[in-house]
Short mmCIF file of C-alpha atoms in Angstrom, two decimals:
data_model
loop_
_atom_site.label_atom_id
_atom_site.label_comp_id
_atom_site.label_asym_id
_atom_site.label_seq_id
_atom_site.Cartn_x
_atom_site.Cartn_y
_atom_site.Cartn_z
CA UNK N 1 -36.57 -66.74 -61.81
CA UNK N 2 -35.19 -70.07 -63.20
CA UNK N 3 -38.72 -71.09 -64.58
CA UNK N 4 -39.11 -67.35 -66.14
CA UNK N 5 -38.99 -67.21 -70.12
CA UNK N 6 -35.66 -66.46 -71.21
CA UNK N 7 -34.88 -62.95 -71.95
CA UNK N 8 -33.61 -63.74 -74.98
CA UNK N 9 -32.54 -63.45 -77.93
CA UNK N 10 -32.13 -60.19 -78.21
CA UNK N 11 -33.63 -58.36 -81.44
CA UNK N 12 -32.22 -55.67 -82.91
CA UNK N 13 -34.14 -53.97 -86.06
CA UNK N 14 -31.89 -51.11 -88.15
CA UNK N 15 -30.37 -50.16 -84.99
CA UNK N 16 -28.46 -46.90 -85.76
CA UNK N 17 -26.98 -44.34 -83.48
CA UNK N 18 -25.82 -40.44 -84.41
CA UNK N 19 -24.32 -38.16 -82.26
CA UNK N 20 -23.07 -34.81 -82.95
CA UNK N 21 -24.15 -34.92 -86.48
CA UNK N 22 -22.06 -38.45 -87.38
CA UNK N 23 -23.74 -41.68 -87.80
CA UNK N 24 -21.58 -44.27 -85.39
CA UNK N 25 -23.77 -47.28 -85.49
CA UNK N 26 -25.58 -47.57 -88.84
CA UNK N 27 -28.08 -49.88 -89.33
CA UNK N 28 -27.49 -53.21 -87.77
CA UNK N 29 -29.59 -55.95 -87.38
CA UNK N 30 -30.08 -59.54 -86.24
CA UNK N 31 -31.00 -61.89 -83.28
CA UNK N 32 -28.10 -62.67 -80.14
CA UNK N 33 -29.14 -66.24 -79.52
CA UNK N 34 -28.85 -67.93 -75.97
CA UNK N 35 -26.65 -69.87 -77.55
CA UNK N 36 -22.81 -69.55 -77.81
CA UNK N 37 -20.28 -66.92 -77.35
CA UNK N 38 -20.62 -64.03 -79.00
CA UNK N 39 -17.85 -61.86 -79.83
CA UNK N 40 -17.76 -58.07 -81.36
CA UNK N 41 -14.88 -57.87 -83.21
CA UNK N 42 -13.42 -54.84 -84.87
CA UNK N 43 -10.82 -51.78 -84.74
CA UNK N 44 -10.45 -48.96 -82.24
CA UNK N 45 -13.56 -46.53 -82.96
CA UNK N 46 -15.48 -49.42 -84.71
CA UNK N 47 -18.47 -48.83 -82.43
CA UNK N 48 -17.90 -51.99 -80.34
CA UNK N 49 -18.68 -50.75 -77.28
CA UNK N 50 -21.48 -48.08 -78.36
CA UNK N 51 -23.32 -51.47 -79.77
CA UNK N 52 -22.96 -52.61 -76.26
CA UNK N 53 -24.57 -49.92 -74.52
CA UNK N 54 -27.01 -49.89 -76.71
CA UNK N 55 -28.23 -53.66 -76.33
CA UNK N 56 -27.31 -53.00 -72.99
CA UNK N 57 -29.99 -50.38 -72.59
CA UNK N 58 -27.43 -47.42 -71.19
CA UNK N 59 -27.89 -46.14 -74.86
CA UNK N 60 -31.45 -45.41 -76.48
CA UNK N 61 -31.07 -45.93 -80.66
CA UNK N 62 -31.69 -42.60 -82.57
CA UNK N 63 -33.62 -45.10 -85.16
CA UNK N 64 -34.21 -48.71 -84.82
CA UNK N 65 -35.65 -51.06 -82.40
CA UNK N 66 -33.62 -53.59 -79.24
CA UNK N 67 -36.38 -55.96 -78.29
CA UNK N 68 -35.41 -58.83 -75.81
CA UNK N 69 -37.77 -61.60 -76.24
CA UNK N 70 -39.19 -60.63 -72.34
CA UNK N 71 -40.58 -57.17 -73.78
CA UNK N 72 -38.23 -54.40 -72.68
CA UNK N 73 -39.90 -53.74 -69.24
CA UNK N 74 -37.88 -53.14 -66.17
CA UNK N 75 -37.24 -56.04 -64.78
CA UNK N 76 -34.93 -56.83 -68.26
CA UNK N 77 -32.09 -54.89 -66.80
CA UNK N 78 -31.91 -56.84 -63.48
CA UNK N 79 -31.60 -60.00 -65.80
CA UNK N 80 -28.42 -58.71 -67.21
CA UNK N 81 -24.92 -57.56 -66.39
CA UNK N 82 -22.22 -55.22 -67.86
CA UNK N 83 -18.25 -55.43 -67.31
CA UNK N 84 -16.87 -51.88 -68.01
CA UNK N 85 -13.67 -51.52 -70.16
CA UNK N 86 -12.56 -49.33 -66.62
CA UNK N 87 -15.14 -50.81 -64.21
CA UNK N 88 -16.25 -48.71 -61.59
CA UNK N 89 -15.45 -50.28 -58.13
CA UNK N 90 -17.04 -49.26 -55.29
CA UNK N 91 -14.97 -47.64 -52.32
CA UNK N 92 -15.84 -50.76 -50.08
CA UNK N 93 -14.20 -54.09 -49.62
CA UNK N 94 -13.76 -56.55 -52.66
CA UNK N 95 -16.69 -58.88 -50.89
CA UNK N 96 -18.44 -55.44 -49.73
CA UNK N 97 -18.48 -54.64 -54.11
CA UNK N 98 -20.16 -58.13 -54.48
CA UNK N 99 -22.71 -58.13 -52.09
CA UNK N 100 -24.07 -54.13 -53.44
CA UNK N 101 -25.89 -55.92 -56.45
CA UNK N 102 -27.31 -58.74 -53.78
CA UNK N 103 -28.71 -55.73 -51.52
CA UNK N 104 -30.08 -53.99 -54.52
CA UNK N 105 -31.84 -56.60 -55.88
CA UNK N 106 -33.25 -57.87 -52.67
CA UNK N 107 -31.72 -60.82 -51.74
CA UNK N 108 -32.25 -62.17 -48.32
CA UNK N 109 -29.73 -61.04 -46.32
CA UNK N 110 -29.06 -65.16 -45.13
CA UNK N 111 -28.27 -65.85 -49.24
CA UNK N 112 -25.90 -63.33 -49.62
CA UNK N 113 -22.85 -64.41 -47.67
CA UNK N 114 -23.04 -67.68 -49.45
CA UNK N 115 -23.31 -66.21 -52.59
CA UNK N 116 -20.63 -63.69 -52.51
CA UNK N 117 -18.29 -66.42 -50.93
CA UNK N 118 -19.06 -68.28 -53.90
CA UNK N 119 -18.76 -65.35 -56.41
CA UNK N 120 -15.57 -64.68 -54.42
CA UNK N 121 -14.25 -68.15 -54.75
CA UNK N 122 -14.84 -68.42 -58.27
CA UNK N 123 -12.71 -65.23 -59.41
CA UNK N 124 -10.16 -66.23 -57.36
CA UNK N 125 -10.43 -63.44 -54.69
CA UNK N 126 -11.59 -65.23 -51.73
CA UNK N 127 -8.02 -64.29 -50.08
CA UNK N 128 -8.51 -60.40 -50.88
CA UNK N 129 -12.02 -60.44 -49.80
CA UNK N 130 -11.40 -57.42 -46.93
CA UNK N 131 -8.99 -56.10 -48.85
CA UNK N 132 -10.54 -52.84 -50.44
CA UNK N 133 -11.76 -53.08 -53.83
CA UNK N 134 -9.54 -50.30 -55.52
CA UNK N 135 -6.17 -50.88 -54.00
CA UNK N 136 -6.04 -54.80 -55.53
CA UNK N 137 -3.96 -54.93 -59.22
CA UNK N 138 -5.61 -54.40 -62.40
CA UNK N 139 -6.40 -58.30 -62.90
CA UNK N 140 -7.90 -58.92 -59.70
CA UNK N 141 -10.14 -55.59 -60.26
CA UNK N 142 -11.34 -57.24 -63.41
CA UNK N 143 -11.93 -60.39 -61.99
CA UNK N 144 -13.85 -58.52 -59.36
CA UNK N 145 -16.06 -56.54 -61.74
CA UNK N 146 -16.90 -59.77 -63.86
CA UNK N 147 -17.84 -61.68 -60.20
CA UNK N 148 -19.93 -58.80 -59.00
CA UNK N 149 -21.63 -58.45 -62.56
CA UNK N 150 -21.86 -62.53 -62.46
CA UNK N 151 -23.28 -62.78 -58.57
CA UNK N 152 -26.89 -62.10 -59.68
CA UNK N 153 -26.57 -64.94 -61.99
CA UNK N 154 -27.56 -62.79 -65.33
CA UNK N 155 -28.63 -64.44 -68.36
CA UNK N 156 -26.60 -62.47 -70.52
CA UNK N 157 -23.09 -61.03 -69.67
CA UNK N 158 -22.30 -58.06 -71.55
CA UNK N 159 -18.15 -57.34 -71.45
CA UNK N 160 -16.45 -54.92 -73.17
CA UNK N 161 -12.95 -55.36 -73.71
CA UNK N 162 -12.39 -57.10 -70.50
CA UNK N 163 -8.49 -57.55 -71.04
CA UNK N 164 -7.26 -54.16 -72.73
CA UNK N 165 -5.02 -53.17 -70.23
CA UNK N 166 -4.01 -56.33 -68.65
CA UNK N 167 -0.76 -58.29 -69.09
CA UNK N 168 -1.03 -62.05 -70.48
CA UNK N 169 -1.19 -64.37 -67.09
CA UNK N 170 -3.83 -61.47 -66.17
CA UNK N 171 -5.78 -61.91 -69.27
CA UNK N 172 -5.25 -65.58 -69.03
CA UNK N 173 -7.45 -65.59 -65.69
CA UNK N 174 -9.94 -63.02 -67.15
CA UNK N 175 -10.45 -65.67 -70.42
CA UNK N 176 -10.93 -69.09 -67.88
CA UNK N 177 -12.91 -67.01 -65.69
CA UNK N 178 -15.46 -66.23 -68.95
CA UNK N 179 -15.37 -69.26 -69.93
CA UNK N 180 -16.17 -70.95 -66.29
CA UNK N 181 -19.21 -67.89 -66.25
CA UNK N 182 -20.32 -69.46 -69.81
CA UNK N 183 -20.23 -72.54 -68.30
CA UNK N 184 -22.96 -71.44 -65.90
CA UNK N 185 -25.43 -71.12 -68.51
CA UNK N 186 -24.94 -67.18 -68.99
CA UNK N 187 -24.83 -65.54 -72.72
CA UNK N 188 -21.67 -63.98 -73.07
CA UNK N 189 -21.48 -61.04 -75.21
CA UNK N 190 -18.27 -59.45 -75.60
CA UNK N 191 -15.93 -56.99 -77.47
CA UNK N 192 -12.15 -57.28 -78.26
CA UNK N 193 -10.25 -55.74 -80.84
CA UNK N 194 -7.43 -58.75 -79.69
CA UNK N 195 -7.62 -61.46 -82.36
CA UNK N 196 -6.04 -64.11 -80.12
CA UNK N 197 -8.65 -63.52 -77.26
CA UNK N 198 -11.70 -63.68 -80.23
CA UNK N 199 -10.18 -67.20 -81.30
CA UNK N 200 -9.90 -68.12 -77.83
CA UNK N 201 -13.13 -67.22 -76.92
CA UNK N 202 -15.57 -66.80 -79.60
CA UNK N 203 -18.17 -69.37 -80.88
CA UNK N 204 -19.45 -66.53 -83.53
CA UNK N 205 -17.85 -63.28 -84.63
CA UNK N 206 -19.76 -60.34 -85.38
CA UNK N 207 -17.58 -58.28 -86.92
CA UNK N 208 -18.19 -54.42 -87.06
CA UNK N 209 -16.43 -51.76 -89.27
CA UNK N 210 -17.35 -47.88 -89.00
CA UNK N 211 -20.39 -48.65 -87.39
CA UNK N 212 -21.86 -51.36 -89.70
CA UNK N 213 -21.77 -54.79 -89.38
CA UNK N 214 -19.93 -56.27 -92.17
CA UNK N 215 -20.30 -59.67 -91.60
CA UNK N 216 -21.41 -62.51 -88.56
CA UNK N 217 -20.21 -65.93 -89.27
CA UNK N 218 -19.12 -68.74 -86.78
CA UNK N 219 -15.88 -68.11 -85.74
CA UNK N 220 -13.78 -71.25 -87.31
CA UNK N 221 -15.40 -70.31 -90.68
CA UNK N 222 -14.41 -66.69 -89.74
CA UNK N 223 -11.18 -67.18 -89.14
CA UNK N 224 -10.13 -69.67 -91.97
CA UNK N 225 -11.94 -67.58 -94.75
CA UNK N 226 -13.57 -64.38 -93.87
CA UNK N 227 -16.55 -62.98 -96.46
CA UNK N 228 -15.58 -59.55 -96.63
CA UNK N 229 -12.23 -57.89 -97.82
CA UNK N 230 -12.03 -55.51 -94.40
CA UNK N 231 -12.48 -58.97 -92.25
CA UNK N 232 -9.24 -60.21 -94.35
CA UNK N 233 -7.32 -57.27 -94.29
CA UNK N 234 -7.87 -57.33 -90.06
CA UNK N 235 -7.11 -60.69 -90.03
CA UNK N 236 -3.85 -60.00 -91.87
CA UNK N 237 -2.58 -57.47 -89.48
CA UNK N 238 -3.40 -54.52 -91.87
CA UNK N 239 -4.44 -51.43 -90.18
CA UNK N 240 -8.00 -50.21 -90.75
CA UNK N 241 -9.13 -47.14 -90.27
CA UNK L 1 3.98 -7.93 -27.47
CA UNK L 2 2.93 -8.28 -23.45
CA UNK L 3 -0.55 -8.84 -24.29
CA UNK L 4 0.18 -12.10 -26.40
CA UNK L 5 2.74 -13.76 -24.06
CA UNK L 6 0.23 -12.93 -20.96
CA UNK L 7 -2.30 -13.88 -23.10
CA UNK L 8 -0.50 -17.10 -23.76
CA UNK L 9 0.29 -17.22 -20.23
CA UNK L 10 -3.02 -17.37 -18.60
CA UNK L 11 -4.17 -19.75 -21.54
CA UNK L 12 -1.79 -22.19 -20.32
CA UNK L 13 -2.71 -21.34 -17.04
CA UNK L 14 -6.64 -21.97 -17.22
CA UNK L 15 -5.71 -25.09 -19.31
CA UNK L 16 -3.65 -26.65 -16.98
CA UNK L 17 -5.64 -25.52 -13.49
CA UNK L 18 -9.08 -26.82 -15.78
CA UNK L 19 -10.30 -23.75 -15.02
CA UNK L 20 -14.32 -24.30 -14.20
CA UNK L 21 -15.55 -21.38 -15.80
CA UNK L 22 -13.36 -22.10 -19.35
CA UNK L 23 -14.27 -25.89 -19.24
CA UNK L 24 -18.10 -24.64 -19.21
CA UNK L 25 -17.41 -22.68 -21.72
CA UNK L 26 -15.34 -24.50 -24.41
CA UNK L 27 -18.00 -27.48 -23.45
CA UNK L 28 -20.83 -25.56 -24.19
CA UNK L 29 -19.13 -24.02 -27.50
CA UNK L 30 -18.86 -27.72 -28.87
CA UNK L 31 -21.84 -28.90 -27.47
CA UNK L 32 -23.87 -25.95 -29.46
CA UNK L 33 -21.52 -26.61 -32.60
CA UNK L 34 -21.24 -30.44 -33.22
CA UNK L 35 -25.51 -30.25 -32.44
CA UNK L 36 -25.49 -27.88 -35.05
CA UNK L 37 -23.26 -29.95 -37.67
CA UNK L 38 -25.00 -32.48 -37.10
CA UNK L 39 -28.44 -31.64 -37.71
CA UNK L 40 -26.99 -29.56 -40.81
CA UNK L 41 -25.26 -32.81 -42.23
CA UNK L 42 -28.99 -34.74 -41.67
CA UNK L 43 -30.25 -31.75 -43.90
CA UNK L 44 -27.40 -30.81 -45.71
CA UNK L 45 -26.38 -34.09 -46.77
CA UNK L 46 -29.07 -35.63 -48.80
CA UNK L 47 -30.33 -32.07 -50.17
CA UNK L 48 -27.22 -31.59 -52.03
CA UNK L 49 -26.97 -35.04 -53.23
CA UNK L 50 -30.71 -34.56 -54.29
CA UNK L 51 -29.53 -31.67 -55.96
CA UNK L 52 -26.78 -33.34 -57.78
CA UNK L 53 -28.76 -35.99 -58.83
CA UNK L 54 -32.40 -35.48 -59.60
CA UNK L 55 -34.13 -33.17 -62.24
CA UNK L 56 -36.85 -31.69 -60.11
CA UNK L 57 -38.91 -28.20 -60.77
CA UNK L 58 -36.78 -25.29 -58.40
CA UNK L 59 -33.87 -27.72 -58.63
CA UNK L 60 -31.99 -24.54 -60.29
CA UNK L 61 -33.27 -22.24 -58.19
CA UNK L 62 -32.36 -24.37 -54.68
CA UNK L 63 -28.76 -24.28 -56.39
CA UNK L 64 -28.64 -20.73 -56.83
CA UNK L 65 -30.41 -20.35 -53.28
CA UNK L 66 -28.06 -22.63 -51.43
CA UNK L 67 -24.70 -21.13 -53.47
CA UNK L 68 -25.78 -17.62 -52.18
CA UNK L 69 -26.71 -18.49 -48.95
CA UNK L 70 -23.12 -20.05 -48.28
CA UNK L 71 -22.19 -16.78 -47.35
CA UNK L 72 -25.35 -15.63 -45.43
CA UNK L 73 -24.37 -12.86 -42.94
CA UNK L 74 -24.45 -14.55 -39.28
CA UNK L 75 -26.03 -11.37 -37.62
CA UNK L 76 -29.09 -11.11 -39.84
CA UNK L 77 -29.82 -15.24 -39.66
CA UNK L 78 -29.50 -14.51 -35.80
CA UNK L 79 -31.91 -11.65 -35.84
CA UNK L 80 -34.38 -14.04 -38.12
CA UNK L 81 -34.32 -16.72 -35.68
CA UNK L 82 -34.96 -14.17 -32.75
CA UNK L 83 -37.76 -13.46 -34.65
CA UNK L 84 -39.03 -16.10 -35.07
CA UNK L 85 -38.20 -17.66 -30.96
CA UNK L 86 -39.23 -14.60 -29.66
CA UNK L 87 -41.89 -13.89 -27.30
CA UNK L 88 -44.47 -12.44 -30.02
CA UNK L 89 -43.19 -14.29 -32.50
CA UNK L 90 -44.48 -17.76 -34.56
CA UNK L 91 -42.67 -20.08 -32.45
CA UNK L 92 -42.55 -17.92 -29.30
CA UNK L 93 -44.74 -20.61 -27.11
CA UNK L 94 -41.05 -22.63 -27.50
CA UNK L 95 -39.65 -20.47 -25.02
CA UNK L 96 -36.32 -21.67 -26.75
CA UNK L 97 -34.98 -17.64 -27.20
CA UNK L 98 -32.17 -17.40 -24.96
CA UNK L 99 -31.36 -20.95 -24.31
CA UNK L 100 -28.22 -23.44 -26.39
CA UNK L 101 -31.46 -25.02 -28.39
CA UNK L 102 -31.77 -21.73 -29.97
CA UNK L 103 -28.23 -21.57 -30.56
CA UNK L 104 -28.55 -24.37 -32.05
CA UNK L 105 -30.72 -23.51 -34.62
CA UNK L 106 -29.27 -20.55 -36.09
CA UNK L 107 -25.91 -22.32 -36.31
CA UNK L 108 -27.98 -25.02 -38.36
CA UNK L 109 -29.62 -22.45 -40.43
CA UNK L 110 -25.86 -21.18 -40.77
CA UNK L 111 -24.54 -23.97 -42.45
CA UNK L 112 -27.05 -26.16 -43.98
CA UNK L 113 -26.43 -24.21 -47.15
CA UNK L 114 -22.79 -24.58 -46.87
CA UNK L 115 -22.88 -28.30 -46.19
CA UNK L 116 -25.55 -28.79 -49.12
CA UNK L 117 -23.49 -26.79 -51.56
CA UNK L 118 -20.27 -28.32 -50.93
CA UNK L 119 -21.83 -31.90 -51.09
CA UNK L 120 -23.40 -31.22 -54.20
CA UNK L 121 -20.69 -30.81 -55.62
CA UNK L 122 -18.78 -33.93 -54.28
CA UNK L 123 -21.76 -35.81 -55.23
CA UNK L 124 -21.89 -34.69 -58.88
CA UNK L 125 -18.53 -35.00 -59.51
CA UNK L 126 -18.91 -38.97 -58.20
CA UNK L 127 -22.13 -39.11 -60.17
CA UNK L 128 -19.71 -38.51 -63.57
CA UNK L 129 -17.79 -41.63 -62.39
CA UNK L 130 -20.39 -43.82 -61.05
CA UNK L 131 -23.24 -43.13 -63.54
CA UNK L 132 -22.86 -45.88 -66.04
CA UNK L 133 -22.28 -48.47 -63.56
CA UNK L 134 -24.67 -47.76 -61.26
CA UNK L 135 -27.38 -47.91 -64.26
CA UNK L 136 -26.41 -51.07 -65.26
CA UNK L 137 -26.72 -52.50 -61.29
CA UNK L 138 -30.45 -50.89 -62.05
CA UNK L 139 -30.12 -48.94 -58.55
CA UNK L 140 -32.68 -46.82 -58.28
CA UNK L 141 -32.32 -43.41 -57.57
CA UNK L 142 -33.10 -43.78 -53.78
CA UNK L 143 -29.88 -46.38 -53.82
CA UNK L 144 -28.05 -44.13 -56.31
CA UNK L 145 -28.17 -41.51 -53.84
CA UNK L 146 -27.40 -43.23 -50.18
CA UNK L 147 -24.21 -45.82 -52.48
CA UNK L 148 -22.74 -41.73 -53.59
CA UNK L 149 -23.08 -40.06 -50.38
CA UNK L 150 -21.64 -43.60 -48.56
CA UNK L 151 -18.52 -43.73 -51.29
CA UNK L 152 -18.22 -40.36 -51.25
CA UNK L 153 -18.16 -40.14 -47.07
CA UNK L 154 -13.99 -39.27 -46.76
CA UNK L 155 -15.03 -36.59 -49.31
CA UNK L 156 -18.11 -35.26 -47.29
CA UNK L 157 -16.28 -34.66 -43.72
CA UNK L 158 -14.50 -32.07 -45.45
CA UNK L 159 -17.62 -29.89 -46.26
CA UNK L 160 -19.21 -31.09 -42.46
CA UNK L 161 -15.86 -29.65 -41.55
CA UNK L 162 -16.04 -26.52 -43.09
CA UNK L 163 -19.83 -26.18 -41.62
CA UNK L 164 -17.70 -26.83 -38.21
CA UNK L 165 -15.50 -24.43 -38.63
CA UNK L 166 -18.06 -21.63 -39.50
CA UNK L 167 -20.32 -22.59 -36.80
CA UNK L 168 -17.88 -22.52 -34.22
CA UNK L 169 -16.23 -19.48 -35.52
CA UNK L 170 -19.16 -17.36 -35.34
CA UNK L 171 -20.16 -14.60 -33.31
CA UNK L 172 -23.51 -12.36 -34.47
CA UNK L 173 -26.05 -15.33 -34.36
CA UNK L 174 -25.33 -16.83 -30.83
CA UNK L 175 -25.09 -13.59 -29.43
CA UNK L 176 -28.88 -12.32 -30.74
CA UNK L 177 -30.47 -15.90 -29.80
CA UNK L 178 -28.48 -16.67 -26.96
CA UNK L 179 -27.63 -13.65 -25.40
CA UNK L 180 -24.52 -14.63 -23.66
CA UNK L 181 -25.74 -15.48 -20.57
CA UNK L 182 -22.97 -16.45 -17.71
CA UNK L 183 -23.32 -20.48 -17.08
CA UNK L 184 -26.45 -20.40 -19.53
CA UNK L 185 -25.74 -19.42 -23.15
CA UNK L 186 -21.70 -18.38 -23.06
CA UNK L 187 -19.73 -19.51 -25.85
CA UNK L 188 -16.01 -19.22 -26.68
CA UNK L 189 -17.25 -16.36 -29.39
CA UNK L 190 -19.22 -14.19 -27.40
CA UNK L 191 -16.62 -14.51 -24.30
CA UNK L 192 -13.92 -13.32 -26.39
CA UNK L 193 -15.92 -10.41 -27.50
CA UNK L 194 -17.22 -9.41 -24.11
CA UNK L 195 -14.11 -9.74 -22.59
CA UNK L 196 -12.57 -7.90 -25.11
CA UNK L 197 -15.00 -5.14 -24.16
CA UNK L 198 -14.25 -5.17 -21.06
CA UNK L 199 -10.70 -4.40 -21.48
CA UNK L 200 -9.74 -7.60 -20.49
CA UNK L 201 -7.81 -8.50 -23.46
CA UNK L 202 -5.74 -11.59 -21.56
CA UNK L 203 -8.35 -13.51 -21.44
CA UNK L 204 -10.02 -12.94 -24.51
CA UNK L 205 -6.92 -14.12 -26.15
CA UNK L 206 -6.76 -17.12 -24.27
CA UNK L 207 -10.06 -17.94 -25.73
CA UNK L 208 -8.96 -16.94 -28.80
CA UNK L 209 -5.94 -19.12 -29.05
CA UNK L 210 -7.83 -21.92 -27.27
CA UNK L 211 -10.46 -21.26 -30.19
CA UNK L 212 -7.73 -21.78 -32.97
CA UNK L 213 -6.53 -24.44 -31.55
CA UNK L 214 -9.37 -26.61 -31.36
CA UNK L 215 -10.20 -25.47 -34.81
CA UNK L 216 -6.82 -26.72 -36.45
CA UNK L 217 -6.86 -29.53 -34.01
CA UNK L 218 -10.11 -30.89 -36.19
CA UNK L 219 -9.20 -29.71 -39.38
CA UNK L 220 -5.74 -31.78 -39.21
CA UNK L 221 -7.94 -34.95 -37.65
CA UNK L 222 -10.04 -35.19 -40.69
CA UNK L 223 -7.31 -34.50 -43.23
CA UNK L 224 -5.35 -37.37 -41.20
CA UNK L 225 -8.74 -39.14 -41.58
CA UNK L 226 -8.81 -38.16 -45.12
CA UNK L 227 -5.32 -39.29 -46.39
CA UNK L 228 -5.58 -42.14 -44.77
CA UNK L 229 -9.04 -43.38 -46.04
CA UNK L 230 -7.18 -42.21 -49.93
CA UNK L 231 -4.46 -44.69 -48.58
CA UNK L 232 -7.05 -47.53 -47.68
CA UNK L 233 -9.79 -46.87 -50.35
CA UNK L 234 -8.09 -45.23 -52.91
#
C-alpha cells in the first residue's frame, strides 16, 4: 500500500449539486493537494459538509466531475476516512469500534491488536478501551471516531466539523489530535464554521458562500487580507446569510 | 371462585411434588418451542435484515407476504404441514407426522414471518442511523448486514421473544401434527385443552397458570436483559 501511487489530489471539475429544485453546491472547482491542511470555511448552510460528501464519494454531483488521481475505482474509498459531525459509534467497546474497520478491510487478525492499541493510545483512550463506545463523553466519542477513521492509516482524512458541540479543553484534544494525525502523513480535509479552530489549524482556506467557492488562499494571507468582501465581512463577525 | 383457588392449589401442588407427568410436559413444551425459535431466528433473522437492506426483484412482495403472514391462522399452517408429513404426502417417507420434529416445524413456519417482520423493521430503522457511516468504512453489504443485526441484537430478542411467546402459546398446529400423544407429543397447550374437555378444569388451570407464568417469566428476563444492555450500550 505504501509504494501505491497516491490517491491524490483530488480533482474536482464544475462540481455542482441540486436537490429539490435548489442549486446547493454550484460550480466549484480545483485540485486538494497532498499537501497541507485544508480547511472549508464558511457559515451554517454554506454547503460545507455537502462538499464533503461529495469528495467523499457518499454524494454523486448532479453535474461535474471528482477524479482522485488513482481513477475513482473501489479501492479509493478504503484509502480514505470520514469523521461525522455526530459520528456513528458502534454498540461495541471503544477498542471493539476500532478494530470493525481492521476486520473489514482484512487485516490479519495478529496486526490488529497492535494497531488498535496504538490507535487507542494515540486518542488518548487506552484507559476506556472496554468501556462501551456510546456511554464515554462527547470528547472522548470524537476522539474515538477520528482514531477509528485514522486506524486504517487513510491518505486523506475527511472531518466535518469535528468540534461543534464540544467545550474548549474537549476541542483542545480534538485540534492536537489532528494535528498529531497530520503529522502521520494523512491529508486533512476539514470543515469549521469556528474561526479560531481555522487559524489554528488551517494551512489553506477554502472558503465557501451559498454553495460557491468564493475564494482559496493560504490561510495567513487569508486571514490578514481576505479577496472577497463576504470573506471580510465573516472575518469581522458580521452575520452572513 | 373454587375452581381458581383449587386450580391454584394443585398447581402448587404438582410444582412442588415435581410432578413426573407435568415436568414431561412443560419440558417437552420448551423443548418444541425454543427448537422452533431458534430455527425461526436462523431464518427469520437475516431475511428481514435482507429485506431492510437490499433492493431485490419480490423484495415488495416478501414484505407484503411476511406482514400478512404475521398473523397466519395456527390451525390451517398445522393442517399444511400435516399435509405435507403425512403418509401420502411429499415428505411422507419422513415419518416425522406425529412426532416433536413435526411440531417443530409448524411452530417454525408459525413465526418465521413474525420474527422476519419485526426485524425488518429494527434493521431499517438502524440502517437510517448507520447508513452514512457504514459507507464510508466501505462495508459491503454482506458486513452491512451481520454489523446491523449484531448492533441491533438487544433490539432483536424482543421480536425472537414475541415468536416465543406465539409459539408457545399456540394450540391448532401442535395438535394436527402432533396429535397429543401421552409421553410422545403432549404439550402444555393441548393438555390444557384436553383436560379441559374432560371436565377436569383443575388441572387445566394449573397448566394454564404454569403457562403464564413461564411466559411473563421470559418476557421480564429479556426486558431486564434489554434495559440493562440500554444501560451498558446505550
Amino acid at each position: 500500500m505504501a509504494d501505491a501511487p497516491s490517491i491524490l489530489p483530488l480533482r474536482l471539475t464544475d462540481v455542482t449539486y441540486q436537490a429539490r429544485g435548489q442549486t446547493l453546491i454550484d460550480g466549484i472547482s480545483g485540485d486538494l493537494e497532498a499537501k497541507g491542511r485544508s480547511v472549508i470555511l464558511g457559515p451554517n448552510g454554506a454547503g460545507k459538509s455537502l462538499l464533503l460528501r461529495l469528495c467523499h464519494g457518499l454524494l454523486q454531483p448532479t453535474a461535474g466531475r471528482i477524479e482522485w488521481a488513482v481513477g475513482n475505482n473501489g479501492r479509493v474509498r478504503r484509502r480514505q476516512a470520514m469523521v461525522f459531525q455526530d459520528p456513528v459509534l458502534l454498540r461495541r467497546s471503544a477498542a471493539g469500534n476500532i478494530r470493525y474497520p481492521l476486520r473489514l478491510h482484512g487485516t490479519p487478525r495478529r496486526e490488529q491488536q497492535a494497531r488498535v492499541d496504538e490507535a487507542l493510545a494515540r486518542a488518548g483512550l487506552s484507559a476506556v478501551a472496554n468501556r462501551p463506545a456510546r456511554v464515554l463523553s462527547g470528547g472522548e466519542q470524537q476522539r474515538l471516531a477520528i482514531a477509528r477513521a485514522w486506524v486504517t492509516r487513510p491518505e486523506v482524512l475527511f472531518l466535518d466539523e469535528p468540534t461543534s458541540n464540544l467545550d474548549p479543553s474537549a476541542t483542545r484534544a480534538i485540534e492536537e489530535l489532528v494535528l498529531a494525525v497530520d503529522q502521520t502523513g494523512a491529508k486533512i480535509i476539514m470543515t469549521t464554521h469556528d474561526l479560531g479552530q481555522a487559524r489554528r489549524l488551517a494551512d489553506e482556506i477554502l472558503f465557501l458562500h451559498r454553495g460557491r467557492l468564493l475564494e482559496r488562499t493560504p490561510a495567513t494571507e487569508f486571514f490578514a487580507a481576505p479577496r472577497t468582501a463576504e470573506a471580510a465581512a465573516f472575518l469581522k463577525g458580521d452575520l452572513l446569510c | 371462585m373454587t375452581d381458581l383457588t383449587a386450580a391454584f392449589a394443585l398447581a402448587l401442588d404438582l410444582l412442588l411434588r415435581f410432578d413426573s407427568d407435568l415436568l414431561e410436559i412443560v419440558g417437552l413444551s420448551l423443548q418444541v418451542s425454543l427448537s422452533a425459535v431458534g430455527l425461526a431466528a436462523l431464518i427469520g433473522l437475516p431475511l428481514g435484515a435482507a429485506v431492510a437492506l437490499f433492493r431485490f426483484p419480490g423484495r415488495l412482495a416478501i414484505n407484503a407476504l411476511l406482514t400478512a403472514f404475521m398473523g397466519l391462522p395456527p390451525v390451517v399452517v398445522g393442517l399444511i404441514v400435516y399435509l405435507l408429513l403425512s403418509r401420502a404426502g411429499p415428505l411422507g417417507v419422513l415419518g416425522l407426522l406425529f412426532t416433536p420434529a413435526a411440531m417443530i416445524v409448524a411452530q417454525c413456519l408459525l413465526i418465521t414471518p413474525i420474527i422476519a417482520a419485526l426485524s425488518a423493521q429494527t434493521v431499517a430503522d438502524l440502517h437510517e442511523e448507520y447508513d452514512e457511516q457504514l459507507r464510508s468504512l466501505a462495508a459491503g453489504p454482506g458486513q452491512t448486514l451481520v454489523t446491523l443485526l449484531w448492533d441491533g441484537r438487544f433490539r432483536l430478542l424482543t421480536a425472537i421473544l414475541a415468536g416465543f411467546g406465539r409459539a408457545v402459546a399456540e394450540v391448532g398446529a401442535v395438535m394436527i401434527v402432533g396429535g397429543n400423544i401421552n409421553h410422545a407429543t403432549r404439550v402444555m397447550t393441548t393438555a390444557i385443552a384436553l383436560e379441559t374437555s374432560k371436565g377436569n378444569l383443575a388441572l387445566a388451570l394449573a397448566l394454564g397458570i404454569i403457562l403464564i407464568a413461564l411466559a411473563l417469566g421470559v418476557n421480564l428476563a429479556a426486558m431486564a436483559i434489554r434495559d440493562a444492555a440500554r444501560v451498558r450500550y446505550g
